[in-house]
Coordinates of C-alpha atoms in Angstrom, one line a residue:
M1 CA 0.0 0.1 0.1
N2 CA 1.4 3.3 -1.0
A3 CA 1.8 5.6 2.1
G4 CA 0.7 8.7 0.1
N5 CA -2.6 6.9 -0.9
R6 CA -3.7 5.5 2.4
E7 CA -6.6 7.7 2.8
N8 CA -8.3 6.2 -0.3
Q9 CA -7.6 2.6 0.7
P10 CA -10.0 0.4 2.7
T11 CA -8.6 -0.5 6.1
L12 CA -7.6 -4.0 6.9
R13 CA -10.6 -4.3 9.1
Q14 CA -12.9 -3.3 6.1
R15 CA -11.1 -5.7 3.8
F16 CA -11.2 -8.5 6.3
L17 CA -15.1 -8.2 7.0
A18 CA -15.7 -7.8 3.2
A19 CA -13.8 -11.0 2.5
V20 CA -15.5 -12.9 5.3
R21 CA -19.0 -11.6 4.3
S22 CA -18.5 -12.6 0.7
G23 CA -17.2 -16.0 1.5
E24 CA -13.7 -15.5 0.1
L25 CA -12.2 -16.0 3.6
G26 CA -13.0 -18.6 6.3
R27 CA -15.1 -21.7 6.1
P28 CA -18.5 -22.3 7.4
E29 CA -18.7 -24.5 10.3
A30 CA -21.5 -25.7 12.6
H31 CA -21.4 -22.6 14.8
G32 CA -20.3 -20.1 12.2
V33 CA -17.5 -19.0 10.0
E34 CA -14.0 -20.1 11.3
L35 CA -10.5 -19.2 10.0
T36 CA -6.9 -19.7 11.2
I37 CA -4.2 -17.0 11.5
T38 CA -2.3 -18.9 8.6
E39 CA -5.4 -18.6 6.3
F40 CA -5.7 -14.9 7.3
K41 CA -2.0 -14.1 6.6
A42 CA -2.1 -15.9 3.3
F43 CA -5.2 -13.9 2.2
F44 CA -3.4 -10.5 2.9
P45 CA 0.1 -11.1 1.8
E46 CA 0.7 -7.5 1.0
D47 CA 0.2 -6.3 4.5
N48 CA 2.9 -6.2 7.2
R49 CA 3.3 -9.7 8.7
N50 CA 3.7 -8.4 12.2
Y51 CA 0.5 -6.4 12.0
L52 CA -1.4 -9.4 10.5
G53 CA -0.1 -11.5 13.4
S54 CA -1.7 -9.3 16.0
F55 CA -4.9 -8.2 14.1
L56 CA -7.1 -11.2 15.0
S57 CA -6.0 -11.4 18.6
G58 CA -6.7 -7.6 18.8
A59 CA -10.2 -8.1 17.3
A60 CA -11.1 -11.0 19.6
L61 CA -13.8 -10.6 22.2
E62 CA -12.5 -10.8 25.7
K63 CA -13.5 -14.0 27.7
G64 CA -16.8 -13.9 29.1
R65 CA -18.2 -11.3 26.5
L66 CA -20.7 -12.2 24.0
Q67 CA -21.6 -8.9 22.3
M68 CA -19.4 -7.7 19.6
T69 CA -18.2 -4.1 19.2
H70 CA -16.8 -2.1 16.2
T71 CA -13.3 -3.3 17.2
Q72 CA -14.0 -6.8 18.6
Y73 CA -15.9 -9.1 16.3
V74 CA -14.0 -12.5 16.3
I75 CA -14.0 -15.2 19.1
R76 CA -10.7 -17.0 19.8
L77 CA -11.6 -20.8 19.8
R78 CA -7.9 -21.9 20.5
K79 CA -4.4 -20.8 19.6
G80 CA -4.5 -19.6 15.9
V81 CA -8.2 -20.4 15.4
Y82 CA -11.0 -17.9 15.4
R83 CA -14.7 -17.7 14.6
V84 CA -16.3 -14.6 13.2
H85 CA -19.0 -13.2 15.4
P86 CA -22.5 -14.0 13.8
D87 CA -23.6 -10.4 14.1
V88 CA -20.9 -9.4 11.3
F89 CA -23.4 -11.0 8.8
R90 CA -26.5 -9.2 9.9
P91 CA -27.3 -6.3 7.5
S92 CA -28.7 -4.1 10.2
Q93 CA -25.7 -4.5 12.4
G94 CA -23.8 -1.1 12.2
A95 CA -21.1 -1.9 14.9
A96 CA -18.6 -3.7 12.6
Q97 CA -19.0 -2.2 9.2

């Protein structure tokens, strides 16, 4: 991404949510869409590897919380495996657009 053109580029969060919603990233499982950190990094090869490595853990809901926010919209299942919060797929949900 060209540093001089960042304001016109979608954020990683926006690109991640668009890819998940379109079915390009993640796989449907019994309780929702799941993905691994390895799949995530492979899908966004042009982004900084260090940033990618912390992105999903930073977007994970804290233990005991169920409601997503605009910055927390994945659930950590185990090391390196995440489930996308089901509210991400609701059209009326404005918190994680």
